[in-house]
GROMACS .gro file of C-alpha atoms in nm:
model
  157
    1MET     CA    1  -1.165   1.685  -0.058
    2LYS     CA    2  -1.217   1.456   0.232
    3THR     CA    3  -0.967   1.172   0.213
    4LEU     CA    4  -0.949   0.847   0.395
    5ILE     CA    5  -0.600   0.671   0.385
    6ILE     CA    6  -0.651   0.327   0.505
    7TYR     CA    7  -0.362   0.088   0.529
    8ALA     CA    8  -0.223  -0.251   0.661
    9SER     CA    9   0.125  -0.270   0.796
   10LYS     CA   10   0.331  -0.575   0.949
   11THR     CA   11   0.670  -0.394   1.005
   12GLY     CA   12   0.582  -0.033   0.983
   13THR     CA   13   0.676   0.067   0.627
   14THR     CA   14   0.329   0.102   0.489
   15GLN     CA   15   0.227   0.290   0.812
   16LYS     CA   16   0.532   0.519   0.758
   17CYS     CA   17   0.432   0.598   0.388
   18ALA     CA   18   0.050   0.660   0.489
   19LYS     CA   19   0.176   0.905   0.741
   20ARG     CA   20   0.405   1.064   0.505
   21MET     CA   21   0.098   1.122   0.254
   22LYS     CA   22  -0.103   1.287   0.550
   23GLU     CA   23   0.149   1.554   0.593
   24GLN     CA   24   0.079   1.676   0.251
   25LEU     CA   25  -0.284   1.607   0.208
   26LYS     CA   26  -0.527   1.834   0.358
   27ASP     CA   27  -0.834   1.690   0.541
   28ALA     CA   28  -0.701   1.349   0.524
   29THR     CA   29  -0.780   1.080   0.795
   30VAL     CA   30  -0.528   0.794   0.843
   31VAL     CA   31  -0.653   0.461   0.972
   32ASN     CA   32  -0.477   0.133   1.038
   33ILE     CA   33  -0.697  -0.143   0.890
   34GLU     CA   34  -0.704  -0.325   1.229
   35GLU     CA   35  -0.876   0.004   1.378
   36GLN     CA   36  -1.110   0.070   1.083
   37LYS     CA   37  -1.448   0.182   1.184
   38GLU     CA   38  -1.482   0.480   0.938
   39ASP     CA   39  -1.799   0.489   0.732
   40ILE     CA   40  -1.592   0.500   0.384
   41SER     CA   41  -1.903   0.645   0.222
   42GLN     CA   42  -1.843   0.976   0.400
   43TYR     CA   43  -1.524   1.026   0.217
   44ASP     CA   44  -1.455   1.173  -0.140
   45LEU     CA   45  -1.114   0.995  -0.193
   46ILE     CA   46  -1.026   0.662  -0.059
   47VAL     CA   47  -0.644   0.565  -0.052
   48ILE     CA   48  -0.562   0.214   0.010
   49GLY     CA   49  -0.217   0.090   0.113
   50SER     CA   50  -0.078  -0.261   0.171
   51PRO     CA   51   0.245  -0.443   0.209
   52ILE     CA   52   0.341  -0.725  -0.025
   53ARG     CA   53   0.476  -1.033   0.127
   54ILE     CA   54   0.565  -1.316  -0.087
   55GLY     CA   55   0.362  -1.161  -0.388
   56MET     CA   56   0.039  -1.119  -0.182
   57MET     CA   57  -0.131  -0.815  -0.018
   58ASP     CA   58  -0.240  -0.813   0.337
   59ASN     CA   59  -0.540  -1.025   0.369
   60ARG     CA   60  -0.721  -0.757   0.574
   61ILE     CA   61  -0.692  -0.525   0.284
   62LYS     CA   62  -0.808  -0.788   0.054
   63LYS     CA   63  -1.113  -0.858   0.274
   64PHE     CA   64  -1.181  -0.475   0.281
   65LEU     CA   65  -1.183  -0.456  -0.101
   66ILE     CA   66  -1.420  -0.743  -0.130
   67ASN     CA   67  -1.674  -0.624   0.153
   68ASN     CA   68  -1.667  -0.261   0.005
   69ARG     CA   69  -1.633  -0.335  -0.358
   70GLU     CA   70  -1.936  -0.154  -0.472
   71ILE     CA   71  -1.881   0.167  -0.268
   72LEU     CA   72  -1.511   0.165  -0.381
   73LYS     CA   73  -1.612   0.152  -0.745
   74GLU     CA   74  -1.834   0.472  -0.708
   75LYS     CA   75  -1.553   0.652  -0.527
   76LYS     CA   76  -1.251   0.806  -0.626
   77THR     CA   77  -0.984   0.550  -0.514
   78ALA     CA   78  -0.612   0.527  -0.538
   79TYR     CA   79  -0.397   0.228  -0.427
   80PHE     CA   80  -0.034   0.207  -0.308
   81ILE     CA   81   0.182  -0.105  -0.208
   82CYS     CA   82   0.523  -0.128  -0.023
   83CYS     CA   83   0.735  -0.406  -0.181
   84GLY     CA   84   1.084  -0.524  -0.164
   85PHE     CA   85   1.090  -0.624  -0.530
   86HIS     CA   86   0.959  -0.300  -0.692
   87GLU     CA   87   1.009  -0.423  -1.054
   88ASN     CA   88   0.716  -0.654  -1.013
   89TRP     CA   89   0.457  -0.405  -0.886
   90LYS     CA   90   0.217  -0.432  -1.177
   91LYS     CA   91   0.205  -0.800  -1.148
   92TYR     CA   92   0.124  -0.764  -0.775
   93TYR     CA   93  -0.163  -0.538  -0.854
   94GLU     CA   94  -0.312  -0.761  -1.116
   95GLU     CA   95  -0.288  -1.065  -0.897
   96ASN     CA   96  -0.431  -0.902  -0.577
   97ILE     CA   97  -0.704  -0.649  -0.677
   98PRO     CA   98  -1.003  -0.720  -0.884
   99LYS     CA   99  -0.978  -0.564  -1.234
  100ASP     CA  100  -1.276  -0.361  -1.197
  101LEU     CA  101  -1.144  -0.192  -0.905
  102LEU     CA  102  -0.803  -0.124  -1.059
  103GLU     CA  103  -0.966   0.013  -1.377
  104SER     CA  104  -1.170   0.255  -1.171
  105ALA     CA  105  -0.885   0.382  -0.965
  106ILE     CA  106  -0.720   0.734  -1.013
  107THR     CA  107  -0.382   0.572  -0.978
  108TYR     CA  108  -0.195   0.293  -0.819
  109VAL     CA  109   0.171   0.262  -0.769
  110SER     CA  110   0.457   0.105  -0.556
  111PHE     CA  111   0.650   0.303  -0.296
  112GLY     CA  112   0.931   0.040  -0.277
  113GLY     CA  113   1.007  -0.090   0.070
  114GLU     CA  114   1.237  -0.170   0.341
  115LEU     CA  115   1.412  -0.494   0.448
  116ASP     CA  116   1.459  -0.433   0.821
  117LEU     CA  117   1.571  -0.757   0.991
  118GLN     CA  118   1.524  -0.629   1.330
  119LYS     CA  119   1.148  -0.585   1.263
  120GLN     CA  120   1.108  -0.952   1.146
  121LYS     CA  121   1.012  -1.263   1.352
  122GLY     CA  122   1.021  -1.625   1.301
  123PHE     CA  123   0.997  -1.761   0.942
  124ASP     CA  124   0.974  -1.406   0.813
  125LYS     CA  125   1.311  -1.323   0.965
  126TRP     CA  126   1.457  -1.629   0.792
  127ILE     CA  127   1.315  -1.538   0.473
  128VAL     CA  128   1.443  -1.169   0.500
  129LYS     CA  129   1.798  -1.299   0.588
  130MET     CA  130   1.791  -1.527   0.264
  131VAL     CA  131   1.653  -1.262   0.035
  132SER     CA  132   1.912  -0.987   0.180
  133LYS     CA  133   2.204  -1.200   0.092
  134SER     CA  134   2.082  -1.260  -0.270
  135ILE     CA  135   2.017  -0.895  -0.365
  136GLU     CA  136   2.273  -0.723  -0.556
  137GLU     CA  137   2.398  -0.397  -0.420
  138SER     CA  138   2.276  -0.214  -0.743
  139LYS     CA  139   1.920  -0.337  -0.652
  140LYS     CA  140   1.903  -0.187  -0.288
  141ILE     CA  141   1.557  -0.197  -0.144
  142GLU     CA  142   1.440   0.137  -0.027
  143ILE     CA  143   1.137   0.361   0.001
  144LEU     CA  144   1.090   0.551  -0.326
  145GLU     CA  145   1.041   0.911  -0.215
  146GLU     CA  146   0.975   1.024  -0.564
  147ASN     CA  147   0.703   0.780  -0.608
  148ILE     CA  148   0.522   0.900  -0.300
  149GLU     CA  149   0.550   1.282  -0.420
  150LYS     CA  150   0.418   1.185  -0.765
  151PHE     CA  151   0.128   0.982  -0.608
  152ILE     CA  152   0.041   1.291  -0.387
  153GLN     CA  153   0.055   1.520  -0.673
  154GLU     CA  154  -0.183   1.285  -0.878
  155LEU     CA  155  -0.422   1.278  -0.567
  156SER     CA  156  -0.405   1.662  -0.547
  157LYS     CA  157  -0.534   1.711  -0.912
   0.00000   0.00000   0.00000
């Protein structure tokens, strides 16, 4: 199955997850949305990944979904997000992806996230500092490897 993994990434977490998936998916092409020139109609499966920042998907991904809505409804699609507050993942999908696209997707999931202060700039750096201080040790923010594995298994069916 010819697969396109298209993603947006601000600090590299979503990119890391996309590349991790490519390692296990045969015939997969990984493309950063900033460099997207692929004809998506040529792919059997389209996987779309985005970071979540302040409850919102990357605007480039949202624009991609709107511009390609009809094609995406006809294709096998799957979505993944990277977010610091994993427990809110369903809400993030409901608020950011049109209902018809979610309903036609094979699957959609959260891969968790990372809070790396060194990768932040300006206002984002200040927000990450504040959030980091308020997070309990038991709610450590990390990439959920088991969710990536389950996602890959679901796509491989």
